[in-house]
Short mmCIF file of C-alpha atoms and ligand atoms in Angstrom, two decimals:
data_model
loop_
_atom_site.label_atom_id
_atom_site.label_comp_id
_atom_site.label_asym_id
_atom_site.label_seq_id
_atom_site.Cartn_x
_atom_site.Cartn_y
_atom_site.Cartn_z
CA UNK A 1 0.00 0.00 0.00
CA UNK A 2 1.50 3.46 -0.55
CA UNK A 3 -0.11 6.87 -1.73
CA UNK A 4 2.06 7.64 -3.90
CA UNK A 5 4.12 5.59 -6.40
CA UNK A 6 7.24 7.00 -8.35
CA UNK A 7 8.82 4.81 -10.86
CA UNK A 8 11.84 5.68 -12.81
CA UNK A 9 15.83 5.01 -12.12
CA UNK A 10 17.40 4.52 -8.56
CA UNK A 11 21.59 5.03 -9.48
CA UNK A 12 24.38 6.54 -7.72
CA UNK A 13 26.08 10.24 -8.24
CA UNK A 14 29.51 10.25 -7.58
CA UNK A 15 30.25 13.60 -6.70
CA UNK A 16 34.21 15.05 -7.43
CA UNK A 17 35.33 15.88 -4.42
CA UNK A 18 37.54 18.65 -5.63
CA UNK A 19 36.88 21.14 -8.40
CA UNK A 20 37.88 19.75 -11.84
CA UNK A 21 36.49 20.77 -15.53
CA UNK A 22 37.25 17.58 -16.31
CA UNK A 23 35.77 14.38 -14.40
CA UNK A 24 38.51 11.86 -15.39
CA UNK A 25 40.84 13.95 -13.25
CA UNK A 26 39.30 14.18 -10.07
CA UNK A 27 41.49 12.22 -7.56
CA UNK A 28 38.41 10.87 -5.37
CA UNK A 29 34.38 10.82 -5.14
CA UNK A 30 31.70 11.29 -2.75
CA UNK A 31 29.14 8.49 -3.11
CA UNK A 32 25.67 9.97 -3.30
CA UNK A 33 21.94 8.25 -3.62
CA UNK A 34 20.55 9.93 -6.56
CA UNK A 35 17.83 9.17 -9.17
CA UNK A 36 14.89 12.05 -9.32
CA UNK A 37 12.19 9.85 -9.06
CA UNK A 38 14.02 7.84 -5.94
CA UNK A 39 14.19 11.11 -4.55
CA UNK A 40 10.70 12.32 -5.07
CA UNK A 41 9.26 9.28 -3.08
CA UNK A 42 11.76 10.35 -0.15
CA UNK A 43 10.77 13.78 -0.34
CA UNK A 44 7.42 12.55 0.21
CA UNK A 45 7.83 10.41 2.84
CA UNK A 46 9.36 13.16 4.68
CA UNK A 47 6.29 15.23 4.47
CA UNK A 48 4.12 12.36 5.44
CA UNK A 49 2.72 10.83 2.58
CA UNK A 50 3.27 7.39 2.21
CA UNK A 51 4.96 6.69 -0.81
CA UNK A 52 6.67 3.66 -2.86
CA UNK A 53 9.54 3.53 -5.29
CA UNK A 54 9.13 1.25 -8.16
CA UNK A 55 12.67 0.61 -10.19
CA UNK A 56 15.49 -1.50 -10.96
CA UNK A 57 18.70 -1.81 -10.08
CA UNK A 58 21.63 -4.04 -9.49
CA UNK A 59 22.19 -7.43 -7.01
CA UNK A 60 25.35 -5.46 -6.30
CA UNK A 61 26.87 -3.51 -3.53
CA UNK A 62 25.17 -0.38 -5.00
CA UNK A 63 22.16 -2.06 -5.61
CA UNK A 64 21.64 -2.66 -2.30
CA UNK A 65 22.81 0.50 -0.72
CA UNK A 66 20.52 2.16 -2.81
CA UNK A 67 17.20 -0.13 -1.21
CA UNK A 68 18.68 0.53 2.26
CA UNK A 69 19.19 3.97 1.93
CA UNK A 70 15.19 4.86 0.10
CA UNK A 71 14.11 2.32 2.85
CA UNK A 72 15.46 3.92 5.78
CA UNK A 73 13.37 7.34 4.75
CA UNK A 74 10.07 5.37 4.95
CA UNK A 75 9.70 4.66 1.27
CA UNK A 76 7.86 0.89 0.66
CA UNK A 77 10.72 -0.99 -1.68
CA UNK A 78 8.04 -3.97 -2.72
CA UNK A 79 8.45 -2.98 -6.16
CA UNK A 80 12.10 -2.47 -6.62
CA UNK A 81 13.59 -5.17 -8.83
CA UNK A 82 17.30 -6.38 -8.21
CA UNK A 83 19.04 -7.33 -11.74
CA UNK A 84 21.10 -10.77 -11.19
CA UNK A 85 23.15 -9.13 -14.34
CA UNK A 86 23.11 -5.64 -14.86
CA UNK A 87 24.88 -3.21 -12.75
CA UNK A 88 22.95 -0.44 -10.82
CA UNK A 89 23.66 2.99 -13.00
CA UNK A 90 26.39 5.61 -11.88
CA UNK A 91 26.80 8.74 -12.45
CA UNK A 92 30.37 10.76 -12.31
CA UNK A 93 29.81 14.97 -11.73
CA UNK A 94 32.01 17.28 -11.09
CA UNK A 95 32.05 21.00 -10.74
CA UNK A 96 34.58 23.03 -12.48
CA UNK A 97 36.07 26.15 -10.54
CA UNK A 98 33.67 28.39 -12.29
CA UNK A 99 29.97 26.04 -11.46
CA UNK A 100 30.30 24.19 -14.77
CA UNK A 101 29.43 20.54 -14.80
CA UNK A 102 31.09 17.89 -16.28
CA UNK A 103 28.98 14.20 -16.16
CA UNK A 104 30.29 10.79 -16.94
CA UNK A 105 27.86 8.14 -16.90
CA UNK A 106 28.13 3.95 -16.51
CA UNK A 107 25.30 2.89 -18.16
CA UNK A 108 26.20 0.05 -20.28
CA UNK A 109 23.53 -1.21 -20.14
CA UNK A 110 22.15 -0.26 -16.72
CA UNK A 111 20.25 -2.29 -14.59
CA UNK A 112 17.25 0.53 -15.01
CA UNK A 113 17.62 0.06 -18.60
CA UNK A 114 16.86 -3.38 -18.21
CA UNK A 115 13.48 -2.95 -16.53
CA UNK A 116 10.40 -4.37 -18.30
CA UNK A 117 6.46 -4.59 -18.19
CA UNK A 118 6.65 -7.99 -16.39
CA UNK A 119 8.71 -6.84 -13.55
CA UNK A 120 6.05 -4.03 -12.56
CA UNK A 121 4.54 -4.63 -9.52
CA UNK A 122 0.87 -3.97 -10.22
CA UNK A 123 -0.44 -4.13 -6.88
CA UNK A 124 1.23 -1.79 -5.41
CA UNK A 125 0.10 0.94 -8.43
CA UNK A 126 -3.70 -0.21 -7.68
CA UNK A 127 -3.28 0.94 -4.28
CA UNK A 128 -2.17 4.02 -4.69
CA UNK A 129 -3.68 7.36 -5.05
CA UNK A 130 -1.36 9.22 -7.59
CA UNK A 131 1.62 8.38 -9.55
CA UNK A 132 4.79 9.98 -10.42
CA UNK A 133 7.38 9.60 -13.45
CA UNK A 134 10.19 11.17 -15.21
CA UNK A 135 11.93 11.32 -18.90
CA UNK A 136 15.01 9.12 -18.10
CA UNK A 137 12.94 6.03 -18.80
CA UNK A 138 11.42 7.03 -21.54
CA UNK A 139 14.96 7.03 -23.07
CA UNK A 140 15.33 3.23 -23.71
CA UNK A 141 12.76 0.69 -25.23
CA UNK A 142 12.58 -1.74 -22.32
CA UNK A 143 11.97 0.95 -19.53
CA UNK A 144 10.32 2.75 -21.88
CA UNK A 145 7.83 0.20 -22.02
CA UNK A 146 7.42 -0.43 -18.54
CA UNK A 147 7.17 3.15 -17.53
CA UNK A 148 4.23 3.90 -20.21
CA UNK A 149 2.65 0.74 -18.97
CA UNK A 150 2.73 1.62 -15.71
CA UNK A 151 1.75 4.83 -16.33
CA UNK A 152 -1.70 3.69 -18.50
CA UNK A 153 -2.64 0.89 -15.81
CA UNK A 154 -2.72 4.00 -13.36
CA UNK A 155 -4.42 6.46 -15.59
CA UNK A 156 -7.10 4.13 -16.34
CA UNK A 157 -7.97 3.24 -12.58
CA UNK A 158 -8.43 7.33 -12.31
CA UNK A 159 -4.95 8.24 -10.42
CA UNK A 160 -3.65 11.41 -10.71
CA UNK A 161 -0.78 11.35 -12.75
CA UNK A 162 2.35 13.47 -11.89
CA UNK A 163 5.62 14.20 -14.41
CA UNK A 164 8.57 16.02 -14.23
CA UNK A 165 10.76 15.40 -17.67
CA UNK A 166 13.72 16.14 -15.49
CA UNK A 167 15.68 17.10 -19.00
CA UNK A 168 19.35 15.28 -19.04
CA UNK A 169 21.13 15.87 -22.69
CA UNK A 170 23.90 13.70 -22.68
CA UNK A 171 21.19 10.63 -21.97
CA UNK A 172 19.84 10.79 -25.16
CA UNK A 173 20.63 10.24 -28.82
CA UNK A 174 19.53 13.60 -30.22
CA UNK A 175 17.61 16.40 -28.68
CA UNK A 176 14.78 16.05 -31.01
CA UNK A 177 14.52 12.33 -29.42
CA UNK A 178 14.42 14.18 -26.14
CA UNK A 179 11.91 16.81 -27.07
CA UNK A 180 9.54 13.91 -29.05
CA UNK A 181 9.41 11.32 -25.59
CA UNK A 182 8.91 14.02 -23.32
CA UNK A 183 6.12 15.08 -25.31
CA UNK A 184 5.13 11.65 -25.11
CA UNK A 185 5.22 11.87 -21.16
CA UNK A 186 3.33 15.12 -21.53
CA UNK A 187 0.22 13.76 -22.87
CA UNK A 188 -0.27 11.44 -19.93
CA UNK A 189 0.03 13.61 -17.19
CA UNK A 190 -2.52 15.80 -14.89
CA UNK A 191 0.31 17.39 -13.12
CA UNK A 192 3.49 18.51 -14.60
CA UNK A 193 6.96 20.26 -13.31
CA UNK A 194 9.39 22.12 -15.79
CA UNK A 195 12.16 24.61 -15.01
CA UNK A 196 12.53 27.48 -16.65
CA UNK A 197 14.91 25.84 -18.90
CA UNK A 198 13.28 22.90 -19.75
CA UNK A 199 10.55 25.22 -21.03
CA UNK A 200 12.62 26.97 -23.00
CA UNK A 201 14.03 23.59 -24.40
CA UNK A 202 10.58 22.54 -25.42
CA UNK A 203 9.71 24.93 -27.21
CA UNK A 204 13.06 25.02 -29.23
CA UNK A 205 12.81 29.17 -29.73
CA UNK A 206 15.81 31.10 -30.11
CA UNK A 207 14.05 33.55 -27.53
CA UNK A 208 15.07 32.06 -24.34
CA UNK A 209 12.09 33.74 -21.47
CA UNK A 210 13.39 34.80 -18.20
CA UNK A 211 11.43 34.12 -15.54
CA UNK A 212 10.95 38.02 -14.68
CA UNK A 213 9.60 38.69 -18.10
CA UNK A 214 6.05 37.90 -17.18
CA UNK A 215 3.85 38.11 -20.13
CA UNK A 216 6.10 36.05 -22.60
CA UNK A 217 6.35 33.23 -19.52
CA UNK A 218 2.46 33.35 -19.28
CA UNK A 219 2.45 33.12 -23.09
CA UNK A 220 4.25 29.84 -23.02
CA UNK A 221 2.62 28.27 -20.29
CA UNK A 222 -0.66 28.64 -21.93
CA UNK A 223 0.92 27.42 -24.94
CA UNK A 224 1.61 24.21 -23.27
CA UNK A 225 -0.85 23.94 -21.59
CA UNK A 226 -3.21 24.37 -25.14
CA UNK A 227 -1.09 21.62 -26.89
CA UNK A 228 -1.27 19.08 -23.80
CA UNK A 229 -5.48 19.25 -23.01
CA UNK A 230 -4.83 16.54 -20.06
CA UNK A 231 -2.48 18.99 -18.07
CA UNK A 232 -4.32 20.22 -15.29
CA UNK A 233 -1.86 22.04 -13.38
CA UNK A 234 1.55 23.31 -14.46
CA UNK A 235 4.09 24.79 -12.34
CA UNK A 236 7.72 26.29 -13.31
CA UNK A 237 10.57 26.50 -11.17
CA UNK A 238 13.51 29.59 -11.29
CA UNK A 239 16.19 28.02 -8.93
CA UNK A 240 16.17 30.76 -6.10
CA UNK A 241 14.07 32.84 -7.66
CA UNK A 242 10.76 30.50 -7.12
CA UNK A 243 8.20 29.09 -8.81
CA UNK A 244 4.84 29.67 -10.87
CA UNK A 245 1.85 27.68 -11.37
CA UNK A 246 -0.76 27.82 -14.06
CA UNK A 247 -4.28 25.76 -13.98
CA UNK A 248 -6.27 24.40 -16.54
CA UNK A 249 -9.14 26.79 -15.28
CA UNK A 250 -7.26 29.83 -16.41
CA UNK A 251 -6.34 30.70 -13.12
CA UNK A 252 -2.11 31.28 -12.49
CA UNK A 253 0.37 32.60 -9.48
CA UNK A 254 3.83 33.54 -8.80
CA UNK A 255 5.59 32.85 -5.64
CA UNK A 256 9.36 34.35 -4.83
CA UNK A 257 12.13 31.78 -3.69
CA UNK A 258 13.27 31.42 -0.12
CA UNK A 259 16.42 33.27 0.26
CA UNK A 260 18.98 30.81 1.64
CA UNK A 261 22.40 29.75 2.11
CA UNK A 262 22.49 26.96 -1.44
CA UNK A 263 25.23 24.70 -0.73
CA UNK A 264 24.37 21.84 -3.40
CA UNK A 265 20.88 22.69 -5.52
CA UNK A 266 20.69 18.94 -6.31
CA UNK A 267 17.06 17.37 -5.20
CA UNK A 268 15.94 20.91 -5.02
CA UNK A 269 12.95 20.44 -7.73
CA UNK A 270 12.40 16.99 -6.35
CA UNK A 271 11.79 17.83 -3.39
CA UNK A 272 9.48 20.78 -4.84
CA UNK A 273 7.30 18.32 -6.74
CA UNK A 274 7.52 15.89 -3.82
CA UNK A 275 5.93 18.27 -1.64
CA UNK A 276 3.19 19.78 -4.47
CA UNK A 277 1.84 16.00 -5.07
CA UNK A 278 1.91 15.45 -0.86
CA UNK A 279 0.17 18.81 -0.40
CA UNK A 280 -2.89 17.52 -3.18
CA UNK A 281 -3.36 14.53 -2.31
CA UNK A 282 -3.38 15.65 1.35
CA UNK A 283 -5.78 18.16 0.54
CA UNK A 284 -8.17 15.37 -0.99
CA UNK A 285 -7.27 16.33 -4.91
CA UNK A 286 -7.32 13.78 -7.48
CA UNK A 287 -7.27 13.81 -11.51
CA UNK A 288 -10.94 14.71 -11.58
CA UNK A 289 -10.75 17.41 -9.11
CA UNK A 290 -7.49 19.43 -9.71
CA UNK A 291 -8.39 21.52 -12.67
CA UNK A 292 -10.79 22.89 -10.30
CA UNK A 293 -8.51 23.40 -6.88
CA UNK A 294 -9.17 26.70 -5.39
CA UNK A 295 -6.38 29.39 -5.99
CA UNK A 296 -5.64 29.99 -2.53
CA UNK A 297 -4.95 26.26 -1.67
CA UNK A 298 -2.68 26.21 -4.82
CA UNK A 299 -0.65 28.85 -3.67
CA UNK A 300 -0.74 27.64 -0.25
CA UNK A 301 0.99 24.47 -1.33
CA UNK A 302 3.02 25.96 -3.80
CA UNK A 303 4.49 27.95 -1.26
CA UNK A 304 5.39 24.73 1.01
CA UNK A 305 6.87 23.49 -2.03
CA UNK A 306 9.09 26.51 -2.28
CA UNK A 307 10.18 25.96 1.02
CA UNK A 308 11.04 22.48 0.56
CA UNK A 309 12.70 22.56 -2.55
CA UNK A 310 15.38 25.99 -0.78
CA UNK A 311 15.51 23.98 2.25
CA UNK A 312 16.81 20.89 0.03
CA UNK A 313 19.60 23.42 -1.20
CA UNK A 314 21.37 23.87 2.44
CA UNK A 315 22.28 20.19 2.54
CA UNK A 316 24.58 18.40 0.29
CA UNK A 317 23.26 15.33 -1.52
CA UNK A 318 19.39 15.02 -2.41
CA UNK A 319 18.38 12.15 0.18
CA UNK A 320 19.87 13.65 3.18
CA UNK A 321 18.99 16.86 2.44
CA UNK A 322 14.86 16.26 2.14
CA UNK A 323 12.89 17.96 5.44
CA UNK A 324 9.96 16.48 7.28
CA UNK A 325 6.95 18.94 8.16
CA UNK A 326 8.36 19.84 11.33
CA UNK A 327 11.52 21.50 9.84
CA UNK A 328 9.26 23.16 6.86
CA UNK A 329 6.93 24.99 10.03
CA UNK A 330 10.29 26.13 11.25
CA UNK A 331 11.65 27.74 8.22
CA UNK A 332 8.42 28.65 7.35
CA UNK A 333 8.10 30.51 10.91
CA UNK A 334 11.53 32.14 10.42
CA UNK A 335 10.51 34.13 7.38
P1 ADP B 401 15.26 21.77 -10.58
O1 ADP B 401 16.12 21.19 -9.47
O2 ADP B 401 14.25 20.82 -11.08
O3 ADP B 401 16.04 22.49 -11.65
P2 ADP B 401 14.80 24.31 -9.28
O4 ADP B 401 16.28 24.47 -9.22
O5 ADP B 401 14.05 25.35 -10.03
O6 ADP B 401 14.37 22.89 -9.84
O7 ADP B 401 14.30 24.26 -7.77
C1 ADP B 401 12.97 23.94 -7.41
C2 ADP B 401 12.51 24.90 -6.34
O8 ADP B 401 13.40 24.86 -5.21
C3 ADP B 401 12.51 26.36 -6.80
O9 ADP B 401 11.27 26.68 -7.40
C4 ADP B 401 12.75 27.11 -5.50
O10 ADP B 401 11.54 27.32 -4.81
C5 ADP B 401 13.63 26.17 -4.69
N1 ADP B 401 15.06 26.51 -4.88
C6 ADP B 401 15.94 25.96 -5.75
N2 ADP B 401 17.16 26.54 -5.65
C7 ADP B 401 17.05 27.47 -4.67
C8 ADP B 401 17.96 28.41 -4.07
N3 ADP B 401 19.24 28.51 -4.47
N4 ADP B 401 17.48 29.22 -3.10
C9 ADP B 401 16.20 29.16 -2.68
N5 ADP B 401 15.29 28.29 -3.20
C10 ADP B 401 15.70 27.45 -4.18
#
């Protein structure tokens, strides 16, 4: 039984531990959980809202680490699948002197890329209330499979269905294979989350909006929102400078960002969406109802999710760095 299901790719970051343009030359590496929609279900757990991972990785060292670790937050691990033959996925980063990133991934296959239809764990999805998904699984045929799958079993028992395309270049073959599945994921989804950038990606203008110039943001929102009829709600994320959220019912708000000490910004729109799906479906919101959610509970949650997704930024790592509700009154209270 959990609430909330998110299915996608558990894998490991290993984070440079010194500043290097170039990964290969890092002398050592900080071992991090990672995988956005692993992260989402912790973020949710955190806030209360029982939620389950569904995934595959490894029967290796990682693997495992990786069940123990989303286990330990509170996050049901029923429908994790352990490959006897694929490893679990890394992921090198590191951070050159002046913020630039430089990824190397071992995914060769990955286990994640291995998962299929068969291995879902069907159960679990009937029992819960909303789903959650990403774009990194849409990248491969197998997982591909198994995501949409999942994904249409849910949709047609009536759960609300959440997405974040969670946009990662390198990952795929061509951007226009990027832009064409996440699309793909688009259709399917009552709730979505996009960054700034990623909106900017799918639209493929050479105007790139800023999130302070109002009326062309507004413009493309409600030009997404026009060419995908199922999303409900929409909300964009600026990094520190917050986050906006348009509805299907015309209705649309801006909230500033938190301002905080950022040591490491990754989980931060995880955590976000983790706590916009916890707020809805504590608030009684499903598919049917959300086009219709009043403004001021919108913004209410929004808000939380603004919190949650800054106070993600003051810890390193994603996993570690989620809060519970306690620790969001706090901050909350401090502003
Ligand atoms: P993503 O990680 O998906 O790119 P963002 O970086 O936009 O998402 O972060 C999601 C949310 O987390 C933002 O809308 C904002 O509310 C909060 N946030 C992110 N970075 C910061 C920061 N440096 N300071 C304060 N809040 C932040």
């Amino acid at each position: 039984m959990a609430d909330l299901i998110c299915i996608g790719e558990a894998l490991i970051d290993f984070v440079a531990m010194e500043p290097c343009t170039d990964v290969g030359a890092s002398g050592g590496f900080l071992r991090a959980p990672g995988g956005a929609p692993a992260n989402v279900a912790v973020a949710a757990a955190r806030l209360g809202c029982s939620s389950a991972f569904l995934g595959k990785v490894g029967e290796d060292p990682f693997g495992r680490f990786l069940a123990r670790t989303i286990a330990a937050a509170g996050v049901n691990i029923d429908g994790m699948v352990f490959a006897p033959r694929h490893r679990t996925g890394l992921a090198f980063v590191s951070l050159g002197p002046s913020g630039e990133r430089d990824f190397c991934f071992f995914r060769n296959p990955s286990a994640d890329m291995t998962f299929t239809p068969a291995e879902l764990n069907l159960p679990l999805i009937d029992s819960c209330k909303a789903i959650h998904f990403g774009s990194i699984t849409l990248i491969d045929p197998a997982p591909r499979r198994a995501t949409l799958a999942a994904i249409s079993h849910a949709r047609s028992a009536g759960k609300l269905v959440s997405y974040d395309p969670n946009l990662r270049p390198p990952l795929w073959n061509s951007l226009a294979d990027a832009r064409k599945r996440i699309f793909q994921g688009m259709r399917l989804a009552d709730l979505v989350k996009v960054s700034m950038e990623e909106l900017n990606f799918l639209f493929n203008s050479d105007l790139a909006v800023n999130c302070a110039d109002q009326t062309e943001l507004q413009g493309r929102a409600q030009l997404l929102l026009k060419k995908f009829p199922g999303i409900k709600l929409l909300t964009v994320t600026f990094g520190p400078d917050g986050s906006a959220w348009f509805s299907r019912n015309g209705s649309s708000g801006r909230i500033n960002g938190f301002s905080v000490e950022a040591v490491d910004t990754t989980g931060a729109g995880d955590g976000f969406i983790g706590a916009v799906i916890t707020g809805l479906l504590a608030a009684g919101i499903d598919s049917g109802t959300l086009a219709g959610a009043a403004d001021q509970l919108v913004t209410a949650i929004v808000t939380r999710a603004n919190a949650v997704g800054a106070i993600a930024t003051t810890t390193k790592g994603a996993i570690p760095a989620m809060p519970d509700n306690a620790a969001v009154d706090q901050f909350l209270k401090g502003q």
